[in-house]
Amino acid sequence: MRAAGRAVRARLRDRIAASDPGLLRLTAGLRTVGAIALTLAVLSLLGADVHLLVAGAMAAMVATFAIREKQLGAQAVTLALGLPVALASVSLGAVLNSRLVIGDAFFVVLIFCAVYGRRFGDRGTALGLIGFQVYFLSLFVGATVATLPALCGAMALAFCSSALMRFAVVPATPTGVLLRMRLAFRARLAQLVSAQLELLDAPADEMDKALEAVREGTARLHETAMMIQDRLEEGTPDESAARLVQRRIADAEIAAERLGLLLLTARSAERADTLTLHLPGAPAPSLAGPAVPDETGATLRRDLQALHALVLRAGSGDTGTGLAHVRNRLLGYRDEENLPPASAAVQDVFRGIGESARAVLGLRIALDGPQDESDDTPATARSREELDAEDAAIDGGEEAAPEEQTGLRRPTTRAAVQVAVGSSLAIVGGELLSTQRWYWAVLTCWIVFLNTASTGEILVKGYRRLLGTVFGVVAGIVLAGLVGKHTWTAFALVLVLIFAMFYSAPLSYTLMSFFVTAMLGLLYTLLHTYSLDVLVLRIEETALGAACGVVAAALVLPVQTDRRTNELLGTVLERLAEVTEAAVGQLSGGPADELLDKARDLDQALADLRAATQPLIHPVTPLRTRRHTARYVVALLETCAYHARTLAATAELLPTHPSIAADPRLRGAAGRTVRNIETIAVRVADEHAGAQVETGPSIASLLGSDAGTPRYGRITDRVLRHLERLDEAVVGLARPLGVPVAAPKG
């Protein structure tokens, strides 16, 4: 019974870790709800009225979610600076509330300064957010000079409650967050292996569904790898340790993605296209009948299950004989003599399982230190030697600082001007709708500019906020009717809604807006200002604020979505060319380079592009052809990034891996591909450029061979396959981007 209970708890822990990497959403929700509950408890003991309770709750929420630094010391400094900013903001709000013109003018100036403060990093962003939100709070609760002392006391209490929850009750150190993210990576890796196992067994009529699960698992694993990359510097003791974890995470990610492709190829009539894993909704390739013969299929199924168990138990402290036996058997597939008799495609799957097992072993050593080696087979011992040699060769590198734009070209300055203009329009329009609650329009205008960089992004965010607000109003009506005048029941529901708001915020902006609006309905009930007219006015003010934001973004220093995506596309292509050229150069015997850093820069650039294309692929976008083109281009770029990452990871092995040597014949093999990438980048920057994409013989045919020597080694073969696929994907980019393709030279 105890063993069964432990297994259930372990599965639950893994599921939670996989759904919320680092437990960031859970931590944010608990910390915010705890700070609000503590503030309310103390204020109620002091006999505060409902206006002070609402003000204290809102201040505690702001003081908690505004702080974004990763280091606890930096968080403490920002929180300490935030209190005087909040006190100054609420004081000015109380003084200026009754002075219409001066108060509105100051609000616009405050908004400009709050947005401009983002240029000073997380601290500037946090202080600007606190200043704006607390001024808004003063309008919401109707602060006056007479109530100012009590409000300031509630603010101080809210900040103290936030500090207590942040540093004592629900602490989150960079090391702890990184540890939980690593557990999430392991859990998501296990989920991906499970999806791959289902892909192996899926009948023909369920292949698309199984493929979609593999596609989603691959994307989630990549997302976690990027999150870990972002936390490595703060969460590891030194740069060498950070680079070691970075390499092992990259190895595991690439091995898992490659295993999925090999399984798909084993089930297909021909080699599976990498694009299949990266284009949402792409159909599964045609099947060649049963995946593998029954006996070999049973072995393959057993080994995929063993790999799943190996992933789950890695990092659990389990070093038993059973685990060692499984690990040794899977690592043995890295040797040709241990492969079972089967077709070449199925043997590739067994090789992929062996490489995945090696990646899991490397990840476990990097995260947990040296392991018991008493049960090692020769294949396992060789894998350990390779990993040790790679670990010893890791050295830190320096990254070049990005070029900073100045003046109105600086994004923070441009956004500050835009939001100030939009807020001015929202103030005027909002006061025409309601002289009492015009500030909702300003709040919406402010929010739609947060974390957006183009007119299209602002339009989509405004639409999502309006949609969430409409449904939230309905929920607010229902909840207000149920709660009535039961103050503490309403506050309890407010805490539940706030937790849901923070937990859902990274997943769905519409859902977050729903919870916010439902919560506001309860707050209006507590303030005895609830009515259907008020909630309808909330919708009207929200629509007005979103419209003002879109108008300001479109007319004041506009950044069109096409221009934004073209700039980011150019950056992705530049990073892709850098990684490809450097990796092939090192594989052909050139000098070592910081390839994994370059590969992660490529991944980050691609993530930025993916986010910027959301307005183009959103379901409400009327231009269906444009939507399909954007999705196809991003999928092709993800395919290119996968092959470039694999080339970089292979090249990183050269200095230490005993069975991999540089192949001088590869020198210049990527020349045509790199030229094509640069040609596409030029055409994206200038549609009138006349350059053409080159095509011609396969890259493998360009290498040639010396008489009396084997044509290629296994590693060179793998490199060539990735180069071929990368070259095909780059040429494939030309058509949707309108770049002419030159006819092959006869």
XYZ file of C-alpha atoms in Angstrom:
746
model
C 0.000 0.000 0.000
C 2.779 2.384 0.899
C 4.546 1.698 -2.394
C 1.325 2.319 -4.304
C 0.791 5.566 -2.402
C 4.321 6.713 -3.183
C 3.795 5.906 -6.854
C 0.559 7.904 -6.949
C 2.222 10.863 -5.219
C 5.166 10.681 -7.615
C 2.850 10.688 -10.637
C 0.911 13.617 -9.223
C 4.125 15.506 -8.512
C 5.394 14.896 -12.023
C 2.083 15.987 -13.539
C 2.069 19.226 -11.540
C 5.719 19.878 -12.358
C 5.085 19.324 -16.060
C 2.015 21.561 -16.161
C 3.693 24.425 -14.283
C 7.498 24.425 -14.842
C 9.269 25.789 -11.793
C 5.850 26.079 -10.091
C 6.021 29.747 -11.082
C 2.260 30.139 -11.518
C 1.460 28.275 -8.305
C 4.012 30.293 -6.360
C 2.713 33.606 -7.738
C -0.886 32.696 -6.927
C -0.163 31.482 -3.388
C 2.103 34.418 -2.615
C -0.446 36.981 -3.802
C -3.419 35.349 -2.094
C -1.412 34.958 1.109
C -0.354 38.616 1.126
C -3.954 39.750 0.575
C -5.344 37.396 3.234
C -2.773 38.535 5.786
C -3.488 42.191 5.037
C -7.234 41.659 5.366
C -6.815 39.748 8.627
C -4.763 42.492 10.272
C -6.992 45.301 8.992
C -10.121 43.526 10.214
C -8.575 43.118 13.679
C -7.914 46.861 13.658
C -11.554 47.545 12.806
C -10.936 49.020 9.346
C -13.956 49.792 7.186
C -14.616 48.082 3.888
C -12.941 50.834 1.813
C -9.662 50.289 3.660
C -10.041 46.514 3.306
C -10.409 46.845 -0.471
C -7.508 49.320 -0.677
C -5.266 47.075 1.413
C -6.135 44.009 -0.661
C -5.423 45.783 -3.939
C -2.158 47.252 -2.619
C -0.991 43.814 -1.437
C -1.757 42.400 -4.868
C 0.211 45.162 -6.623
C 3.163 44.896 -4.238
C 3.385 41.176 -4.924
C 2.950 40.847 -8.683
C 4.957 43.957 -9.635
C 8.289 42.530 -8.420
C 9.957 40.559 -11.216
C 13.657 40.232 -10.287
C 15.019 36.734 -9.814
C 17.475 37.406 -6.961
C 15.989 37.817 -3.469
C 18.272 40.747 -2.632
C 17.159 42.682 -5.700
C 13.532 41.884 -4.878
C 13.969 43.292 -1.354
C 15.469 46.541 -2.673
C 12.672 47.015 -5.213
C 9.998 46.274 -2.616
C 11.580 48.778 -0.212
C 11.687 51.441 -2.935
C 8.141 50.582 -3.977
C 6.632 51.617 -0.634
C 7.582 55.325 -0.836
C 6.528 55.323 -4.487
C 3.134 53.898 -3.456
C 2.733 56.392 -0.611
C 3.584 59.300 -2.904
C 1.198 58.021 -5.578
C -1.773 57.513 -3.243
C -1.119 60.914 -1.625
C -1.122 62.687 -4.976
C -4.234 60.760 -5.952
C -6.043 61.880 -2.804
C -5.026 65.502 -3.338
C -5.743 65.643 -7.087
C -8.946 63.573 -7.209
C -11.104 66.664 -6.905
C -9.040 68.743 -9.359
C -10.220 67.552 -12.738
C -7.782 69.117 -15.202
C -4.675 69.010 -13.014
C -5.450 65.459 -11.886
C -5.926 64.215 -15.435
C -2.751 65.939 -16.631
C -0.755 64.415 -13.788
C -2.198 60.966 -14.541
C -0.984 61.201 -18.142
C 2.495 62.296 -16.987
C 2.561 59.435 -14.479
C 1.602 56.966 -17.201
C 4.367 58.259 -19.478
C 6.967 57.962 -16.703
C 5.755 54.503 -15.685
C 6.119 53.143 -19.224
C 9.383 54.980 -19.875
C 10.774 53.426 -16.689
C 10.870 50.045 -18.418
C 14.139 51.034 -20.047
C 15.755 50.682 -16.600
C 15.001 46.985 -16.410
C 12.885 44.997 -13.979
C 13.216 47.546 -11.188
C 12.122 50.458 -13.348
C 9.212 48.401 -14.648
C 8.133 47.418 -11.137
C 8.286 50.939 -9.706
C 6.363 52.345 -12.671
C 3.731 49.642 -12.297
C 3.369 50.343 -8.569
C 3.045 54.076 -9.154
C 0.350 53.664 -11.806
C -1.665 50.934 -10.079
C -1.694 52.696 -6.697
C -2.863 55.955 -8.311
C -5.606 53.942 -10.006
C -6.415 52.399 -6.607
C -6.886 55.888 -5.130
C -9.459 56.628 -7.842
C -11.198 53.291 -7.351
C -11.722 53.688 -3.580
C -12.331 57.449 -3.790
C -9.334 58.515 -1.689
C -9.512 61.937 -0.009
C -7.140 63.978 2.098
C -9.132 63.044 5.213
C -8.719 59.299 4.583
C -5.084 59.597 3.499
C -3.437 58.642 6.846
C -5.486 55.460 7.079
C -4.781 54.645 3.413
C -1.044 55.117 3.925
C -1.184 52.799 6.914
C -3.012 50.175 4.838
C -0.357 50.571 2.099
C 2.482 50.041 4.565
C 0.746 46.982 5.998
C 0.168 45.581 2.484
C 3.841 45.940 1.563
C 4.913 44.318 4.844
C 2.518 41.426 4.220
C 3.891 41.036 0.699
C 7.454 40.979 2.046
C 6.568 38.369 4.673
C 4.963 36.085 2.092
C 7.765 36.591 -0.435
C 10.745 36.074 1.846
C 9.431 33.843 4.639
C 6.253 31.924 3.810
C 6.524 31.278 0.033
C 10.176 31.968 -0.812
C 11.460 31.250 -4.308
C 15.241 31.313 -4.607
C 16.834 31.162 -8.079
C 18.415 27.823 -7.173
C 15.100 26.384 -6.006
C 13.223 27.615 -9.078
C 15.868 26.150 -11.379
C 15.699 22.828 -9.521
C 11.929 22.684 -9.998
C 12.315 23.592 -13.663
C 14.744 20.719 -14.097
C 12.164 18.394 -12.558
C 9.624 19.823 -14.996
C 11.991 19.142 -17.894
C 12.323 15.525 -16.763
C 8.537 15.190 -16.407
C 7.887 16.700 -19.829
C 10.579 14.508 -21.369
C 8.817 11.459 -19.916
C 5.492 12.699 -21.295
C 7.056 13.071 -24.743
C 8.408 9.508 -24.624
C 4.902 8.303 -23.661
C 3.454 10.177 -26.649
C 6.081 8.592 -28.899
C 5.133 5.162 -27.587
C 1.503 5.879 -28.455
C 2.637 6.984 -31.918
C 4.287 3.591 -32.389
C 1.073 1.734 -31.532
C -1.502 4.113 -33.029
C -3.790 2.613 -35.695
C -3.967 4.368 -39.030
C -7.176 6.258 -38.234
C -5.652 7.708 -35.021
C -2.231 8.626 -36.371
C -3.047 12.327 -36.681
C -4.128 12.453 -33.041
C -0.994 10.608 -31.883
C 1.199 12.853 -34.009
C -0.432 15.950 -32.515
C 0.408 14.652 -29.019
C 4.058 14.181 -30.049
C 4.075 17.636 -31.623
C 2.657 19.214 -28.465
C 5.070 17.287 -26.238
C 8.038 18.403 -28.335
C 6.950 22.041 -28.144
C 6.415 21.851 -24.361
C 9.839 20.282 -23.865
C 11.443 23.049 -25.924
C 9.551 25.676 -23.918
C 10.931 24.248 -20.667
C 14.458 24.147 -22.079
C 14.176 27.842 -22.929
C 12.891 28.633 -19.432
C 15.837 26.793 -17.892
C 18.214 28.676 -20.166
C 16.773 31.944 -18.864
C 17.369 30.909 -15.236
C 20.778 29.240 -15.496
C 22.926 32.253 -14.691
C 21.147 33.044 -11.412
C 20.455 29.470 -10.338
C 23.862 27.806 -10.750
C 27.004 28.405 -8.689
C 29.355 29.240 -11.559
C 29.478 29.678 -15.313
C 30.978 26.249 -15.987
C 28.160 24.529 -14.101
C 25.604 26.587 -16.023
C 27.140 25.653 -19.366
C 27.237 21.987 -18.371
C 23.519 21.975 -17.573
C 22.853 23.943 -20.768
C 24.633 21.344 -22.860
C 22.922 18.383 -21.215
C 19.487 19.960 -21.554
C 20.217 20.637 -25.239
C 21.421 17.035 -25.754
C 18.280 15.583 -24.189
C 15.981 17.884 -26.141
C 17.626 17.103 -29.488
C 17.764 13.356 -28.795
C 14.066 13.274 -27.891
C 13.030 15.254 -30.970
C 15.152 13.055 -33.220
C 13.646 9.908 -31.683
C 10.181 11.166 -32.580
C 11.209 11.696 -36.191
C 12.807 8.252 -36.394
C 9.641 6.636 -35.044
C 7.561 8.522 -37.579
C 9.907 7.385 -40.344
C 9.642 3.761 -39.176
C 5.869 3.985 -39.506
C 5.872 5.829 -42.850
C 6.275 4.788 -46.419
C 9.267 7.137 -46.734
C 11.524 9.258 -44.548
C 9.361 11.600 -42.493
C 9.697 15.300 -43.178
C 10.886 17.289 -40.174
C 8.230 19.881 -40.962
C 5.604 17.361 -39.849
C 6.606 17.893 -36.217
C 6.563 21.686 -36.454
C 3.495 22.641 -38.494
C 0.318 22.589 -36.363
C -2.385 20.519 -37.974
C -0.066 18.920 -40.537
C -1.382 15.442 -41.411
C 0.604 12.334 -40.586
C 2.549 10.896 -43.521
C 1.186 7.889 -45.367
C 1.745 4.581 -43.599
C 3.593 1.569 -44.924
C 1.415 -0.912 -43.061
C 2.451 -2.312 -39.643
C 5.283 -0.353 -38.052
C 7.583 -3.338 -37.508
C 7.333 -7.118 -37.345
C 5.647 -8.384 -34.191
C 8.768 -9.697 -32.442
C 10.884 -6.620 -33.164
C 7.920 -4.395 -32.399
C 7.556 -5.975 -28.970
C 11.241 -5.316 -28.277
C 10.922 -1.741 -29.462
C 7.833 -1.191 -27.334
C 9.613 -2.668 -24.297
C 12.628 -0.407 -24.797
C 10.533 2.734 -25.202
C 8.791 1.837 -21.940
C 12.212 1.277 -20.379
C 13.379 4.678 -21.623
C 10.267 6.248 -20.082
C 11.070 4.578 -16.750
C 14.705 5.668 -17.013
C 13.656 9.283 -17.534
C 11.213 9.238 -14.625
C 13.645 7.615 -12.207
C 16.585 9.808 -13.182
C 17.049 12.281 -10.374
C 14.912 10.262 -7.949
C 17.921 8.866 -6.149
C 17.140 5.350 -7.406
C 20.412 3.605 -8.209
C 19.196 0.006 -7.982
C 20.270 -2.938 -10.073
C 17.052 -2.812 -12.133
C 17.725 0.746 -13.232
C 21.340 -0.100 -14.079
C 20.219 -3.091 -16.160
C 17.749 -0.969 -18.131
C 20.309 1.779 -18.668
C 22.996 -0.663 -19.830
C 20.673 -2.374 -22.299
C 19.542 0.899 -23.871
C 23.058 2.340 -24.070
C 24.138 -0.857 -25.814
C 22.132 0.182 -28.875
C 24.800 2.776 -29.590
C 26.948 -0.145 -30.832
C 26.063 -1.694 -34.180
C 26.514 -5.269 -32.969
C 23.772 -4.852 -30.365
C 21.093 -3.724 -32.811
C 18.345 -6.323 -33.414
C 17.790 -7.591 -36.960
C 15.298 -5.247 -38.589
C 14.909 -2.763 -41.425
C 17.248 0.216 -41.554
C 14.475 2.574 -40.405
C 13.676 0.437 -37.341
C 17.359 0.053 -36.481
C 17.588 3.846 -36.570
C 14.877 3.945 -33.903
C 16.930 1.640 -31.659
C 19.953 3.884 -32.226
C 17.786 6.858 -31.297
C 16.769 5.106 -28.069
C 20.445 4.541 -27.282
C 21.285 8.194 -27.898
C 18.330 9.271 -25.757
C 19.515 7.004 -22.941
C 22.969 8.584 -23.207
C 21.409 12.041 -23.010
C 19.445 11.009 -19.893
C 22.636 9.647 -18.318
C 24.465 12.889 -19.088
C 21.601 14.926 -17.661
C 21.599 12.873 -14.469
C 25.357 13.242 -13.989
C 25.187 16.991 -14.640
C 22.340 17.524 -12.182
C 23.072 14.946 -9.475
C 26.815 14.411 -9.685
C 28.774 11.126 -10.163
C 26.792 7.878 -10.035
C 27.543 4.303 -8.978
C 29.523 2.654 -11.779
C 29.804 -0.869 -10.369
C 27.192 -2.348 -12.736
C 28.442 -0.639 -15.903
C 28.806 -2.601 -19.105
C 31.550 -1.615 -21.585
C 28.996 0.398 -23.588
C 27.920 2.310 -20.475
C 31.505 2.892 -19.393
C 32.296 4.297 -22.837
C 29.326 6.652 -22.610
C 30.501 7.859 -19.207
C 34.021 8.481 -20.557
C 32.613 10.511 -23.417
C 30.470 12.562 -21.066
C 33.358 13.152 -18.646
C 35.602 14.314 -21.481
C 32.922 16.697 -22.738
C 32.333 18.071 -19.230
C 36.038 18.751 -18.737
C 36.228 20.683 -22.002
C 33.460 23.130 -21.146
C 34.615 26.724 -20.824
C 32.723 29.962 -20.411
C 32.300 32.523 -23.136
C 31.331 36.158 -23.339
C 28.277 37.466 -25.111
C 28.307 40.684 -27.053
C 25.948 43.337 -25.771
C 23.159 44.106 -28.219
C 23.182 47.484 -29.928
C 20.865 49.876 -28.098
C 18.567 52.205 -29.989
C 18.186 55.820 -28.915
C 15.599 58.591 -28.999
C 12.130 57.796 -30.294
C 13.518 54.627 -31.890
C 13.964 53.158 -28.408
C 10.944 50.874 -27.799
C 10.327 52.155 -24.254
C 10.299 55.793 -25.370
C 8.008 55.068 -28.298
C 5.646 53.035 -26.104
C 5.605 55.778 -23.451
C 4.572 58.384 -26.037
C 1.943 56.073 -27.530
C 0.371 55.107 -24.212
C 0.370 58.739 -23.031
C -1.538 59.774 -26.166
C -3.884 56.795 -25.911
C -4.518 57.472 -22.218
C -5.324 61.114 -22.960
C -7.927 59.963 -25.476
C -9.229 57.414 -22.962
C -9.562 60.071 -20.259
C -11.583 62.358 -22.523
C -13.792 59.573 -23.867
C -14.090 57.870 -20.484
C -15.315 61.035 -18.776
C -17.929 61.465 -21.486
C -19.203 57.997 -20.612
C -18.910 58.423 -16.843
C -17.445 61.193 -14.712
C -17.069 58.700 -11.857
C -15.495 55.614 -13.462
C -13.632 56.945 -16.480
C -10.420 55.399 -15.161
C -11.413 51.937 -16.459
C -10.787 53.138 -20.000
C -7.334 54.386 -18.973
C -6.518 51.096 -17.257
C -7.421 49.111 -20.368
C -5.392 51.419 -22.598
C -2.413 50.978 -20.269
C -2.737 47.198 -20.100
C -2.992 46.600 -23.857
C 0.425 48.233 -24.256
C 2.094 45.915 -21.718
C 4.371 43.350 -23.413
C 3.245 44.352 -26.909
C 5.358 45.826 -29.679
C 3.153 46.272 -32.744
C -0.288 47.550 -33.686
C -1.500 44.026 -34.437
C -0.419 42.725 -31.019
C -2.243 45.613 -29.320
C -5.381 44.931 -31.384
C -5.404 41.232 -30.468
C -4.738 41.947 -26.796
C -7.535 44.536 -26.709
C -9.913 42.037 -28.300
C -8.985 39.358 -25.756
C -9.444 41.759 -22.851
C -12.859 42.846 -24.126
C -13.944 39.242 -24.614
C -12.825 38.268 -21.116
C -14.519 41.355 -19.683
C -17.878 40.546 -21.288
C -17.929 37.025 -19.855
C -16.549 38.307 -16.562
C -19.440 40.743 -16.252
C -21.887 37.863 -16.557
C -19.997 35.936 -13.883
C -19.854 39.078 -11.706
C -23.641 39.438 -11.904
C -24.115 35.807 -10.822
C -21.575 36.003 -7.991
C -22.870 39.336 -6.710
C -26.389 37.885 -6.592
C -25.180 34.838 -4.665
C -22.982 36.699 -2.192
C -25.241 39.666 -1.516
C -23.968 41.549 1.521
C -21.929 38.724 3.072
C -18.638 40.623 3.310
C -16.263 37.809 4.268
C -17.805 35.345 1.851
C -17.214 37.908 -0.890
C -13.611 38.415 0.208
C -13.077 34.651 0.221
C -14.365 34.473 -3.364
C -12.113 37.412 -4.269
C -9.103 35.423 -3.029
C -10.152 32.418 -5.104
C -10.550 34.580 -8.212
C -7.201 36.295 -7.649
C -5.458 32.927 -7.375
C -7.178 31.786 -10.583
C -6.168 35.055 -12.258
C -2.482 34.586 -11.491
C -2.484 30.875 -12.229
C -4.113 31.368 -15.629
C -2.311 34.571 -16.666
C 0.540 32.911 -18.639
C -1.899 30.522 -20.308
C -4.728 32.770 -21.484
C -5.093 36.536 -21.358
C -8.824 36.181 -22.038
C -9.239 33.864 -19.058
C -7.248 36.200 -16.828
C -9.467 39.142 -17.880
C -12.524 37.040 -17.054
C -11.323 36.410 -13.501
C -10.332 40.080 -13.040
C -13.766 41.325 -14.084
C -15.594 38.762 -11.970
C -13.470 39.834 -9.005
C -14.293 43.503 -9.627
C -17.990 42.683 -9.545
C -17.471 41.371 -6.017
C -15.426 44.425 -5.028
C -18.208 46.720 -6.264
C -20.591 44.691 -4.135
C -18.375 45.199 -1.094
C -18.175 48.938 -1.775
C -21.986 49.052 -2.114
C -21.666 50.471 -5.626
C -22.740 47.331 -7.480
C -25.393 47.547 -10.166
C -25.999 46.139 -13.614
C -25.381 49.598 -15.051
C -21.937 49.693 -13.443
C -20.927 46.370 -14.982
C -22.257 47.367 -18.402
C -20.293 50.597 -18.065
C -17.241 48.444 -17.366
C -17.663 46.806 -20.778
C -18.108 50.174 -22.484
C -15.039 51.669 -20.798
C -12.997 48.564 -21.649
C -13.985 48.772 -25.321
C -13.191 52.482 -25.353
C -9.799 51.987 -23.721
C -8.855 49.213 -26.139
C -9.941 51.380 -29.097
C -7.891 54.335 -27.815
C -4.863 52.096 -27.472
C -5.212 50.804 -31.021
C -5.716 54.327 -32.416
C -2.636 55.633 -30.576
C -0.546 52.669 -31.727
C -1.703 53.098 -35.332
C -1.230 56.873 -35.580
C 1.581 57.780 -33.153
C 5.033 56.404 -34.056
C 3.373 53.243 -35.411
C 5.094 49.888 -35.651
C 3.133 47.885 -38.207
C 2.849 44.156 -37.611
C 4.448 43.439 -41.004
C 7.396 45.665 -40.202
C 7.816 44.099 -36.763
C 7.662 40.531 -38.076
C 10.027 41.348 -40.945
C 12.580 42.761 -38.508
C 12.340 39.682 -36.312
C 12.411 37.387 -39.353
C 15.626 39.063 -40.446
C 17.095 38.450 -36.987
C 16.116 34.766 -37.084
C 17.697 34.333 -40.515
C 20.864 36.073 -39.346
C 21.122 33.782 -36.300
C 20.380 30.725 -38.457
C 23.194 31.588 -40.853
C 25.605 32.139 -37.959
C 24.839 28.805 -36.309
C 24.971 26.838 -39.563
C 28.218 28.364 -40.782
C 29.958 28.053 -37.413
C 28.795 24.459 -36.846
C 29.837 23.209 -40.284
C 33.122 25.095 -39.987
C 33.897 23.315 -36.716
C 32.754 19.949 -38.104
C 35.208 20.371 -40.978
C 38.144 21.096 -38.646
C 37.782 24.830 -38.073
C 38.286 26.619 -34.742
C 35.923 25.985 -31.830
C 33.080 28.421 -31.262
C 30.343 28.999 -28.671
C 27.849 27.018 -30.692
C 25.271 26.269 -28.012
C 25.071 29.954 -27.124
C 24.519 30.766 -30.789
C 21.875 28.037 -31.036
C 20.005 29.406 -28.014
C 20.190 32.914 -29.484
C 18.523 31.442 -32.560
C 15.855 29.808 -30.404
C 15.167 33.086 -28.584
C 14.905 35.018 -31.843
C 12.483 32.406 -33.159
C 10.409 32.617 -29.958
C 10.182 36.400 -30.397
C 9.059 35.947 -34.000
C 6.487 33.338 -32.993
C 4.999 35.764 -30.455
C 4.980 38.643 -32.963
C 3.070 36.576 -35.548
C 0.165 35.910 -33.159
C -1.926 38.744 -34.688
C -1.407 37.195 -38.120
C -2.488 33.676 -37.117
C -5.238 34.612 -34.653
C -8.632 33.025 -35.517
C -10.250 36.467 -35.935
C -7.762 37.422 -38.637
C -9.838 37.806 -41.821
C -6.936 37.144 -44.205
C -6.965 33.347 -44.212
C -4.190 32.946 -46.802
C -1.922 35.254 -44.851
C -2.624 33.272 -41.684
C -1.668 29.984 -43.355
C 1.486 31.581 -44.788
C 2.593 32.882 -41.389
C 2.070 29.486 -39.746
C 3.924 27.728 -42.565
C 6.902 30.119 -42.438
C 7.249 29.782 -38.664
C 7.032 25.987 -38.937
C 9.739 25.957 -41.625
C 11.947 28.139 -39.438
C 11.408 25.778 -36.490
C 12.490 22.930 -38.742
C 15.599 24.891 -39.739
C 16.327 25.652 -36.085
C 16.063 21.963 -35.182
C 18.628 20.982 -37.808
C 20.912 23.879 -36.877
C 20.708 22.916 -33.168
C 21.604 19.336 -34.024
C 24.574 20.427 -36.140
C 25.754 22.664 -33.305
C 25.391 19.890 -30.707
C 27.293 17.441 -32.934
C 30.077 19.963 -33.549
C 30.381 20.564 -29.788
C 31.303 16.876 -29.363
C 34.321 17.042 -31.678
C 37.059 18.092 -29.237
C 36.363 15.247 -26.792
C 34.352 12.470 -28.419
C 36.620 9.501 -29.275
C 34.442 8.247 -32.131
C 33.785 11.582 -33.844
C 36.408 13.331 -35.928
C 36.319 16.403 -38.121
C 35.749 15.733 -41.816
C 37.590 18.263 -44.026
C 35.277 17.347 -46.912
C 32.494 19.168 -45.080
C 34.341 22.458 -45.483
C 32.151 24.745 -47.513
C 29.299 22.193 -47.619
C 26.911 24.745 -46.162
C 28.040 27.544 -48.454
C 24.989 27.399 -50.704
C 22.626 27.098 -47.739
C 24.151 30.096 -45.955
C 24.048 32.150 -49.165
C 20.384 31.265 -49.594
C 19.607 32.304 -46.015
C 21.346 35.628 -46.619
C 19.490 36.067 -49.915
C 16.136 35.552 -48.201
C 17.133 38.005 -45.453
C 18.003 40.648 -48.070
C 14.693 40.106 -49.837
C 12.758 40.372 -46.541
C 14.496 43.678 -45.790
C 13.977 45.004 -49.337
C 11.260 43.434 -51.472
C 12.750 45.040 -54.585
C 16.084 43.218 -54.193
C 16.800 41.039 -57.201
C 18.795 38.196 -55.624
C 17.652 34.625 -56.213
C 17.816 31.456 -54.129
C 20.177 28.848 -55.590
C 19.342 25.190 -56.154
C 21.439 22.399 -57.537
C 22.932 18.982 -56.762
C 22.532 17.470 -53.324
C 25.089 18.521 -50.745
C 26.263 14.915 -50.368
C 27.097 14.735 -54.077
C 29.271 17.833 -53.771
C 31.647 16.262 -51.255
C 33.191 13.526 -53.382
C 35.467 10.876 -51.856
C 39.026 9.654 -52.018
C 39.765 6.364 -53.797
C 40.150 3.413 -51.470
C 38.381 5.023 -48.513
C 34.814 4.609 -47.350
C 32.549 7.275 -48.748
C 31.284 8.570 -45.426
C 31.366 7.718 -41.734
C 28.199 7.394 -39.690
C 28.596 10.833 -38.089
C 29.312 12.459 -41.453
C 26.227 10.729 -42.827
C 24.135 12.197 -40.015
C 25.614 15.659 -40.554
C 24.856 15.404 -44.268
C 21.258 14.393 -43.599
C 20.743 17.444 -41.432
C 22.461 19.690 -43.970
C 20.297 18.276 -46.760
C 17.108 18.854 -44.768
C 18.222 22.328 -43.761
C 19.018 23.187 -47.374
C 15.592 21.920 -48.498
C 13.807 23.871 -45.746
C 15.643 27.094 -46.617
C 14.705 26.720 -50.290
C 11.159 25.989 -49.115
C 11.103 29.382 -47.370
C 11.570 31.150 -50.680
C 8.093 30.418 -52.060
C 5.915 31.782 -49.214
C 8.228 34.788 -48.809
C 8.129 35.629 -52.513
C 11.845 35.090 -53.168
C 12.610 33.886 -56.718
C 14.316 30.508 -57.076
C 16.961 30.123 -59.770
C 16.650 27.128 -62.051
C 19.274 24.414 -61.418
C 22.321 24.699 -63.613
C 22.449 21.912 -66.122
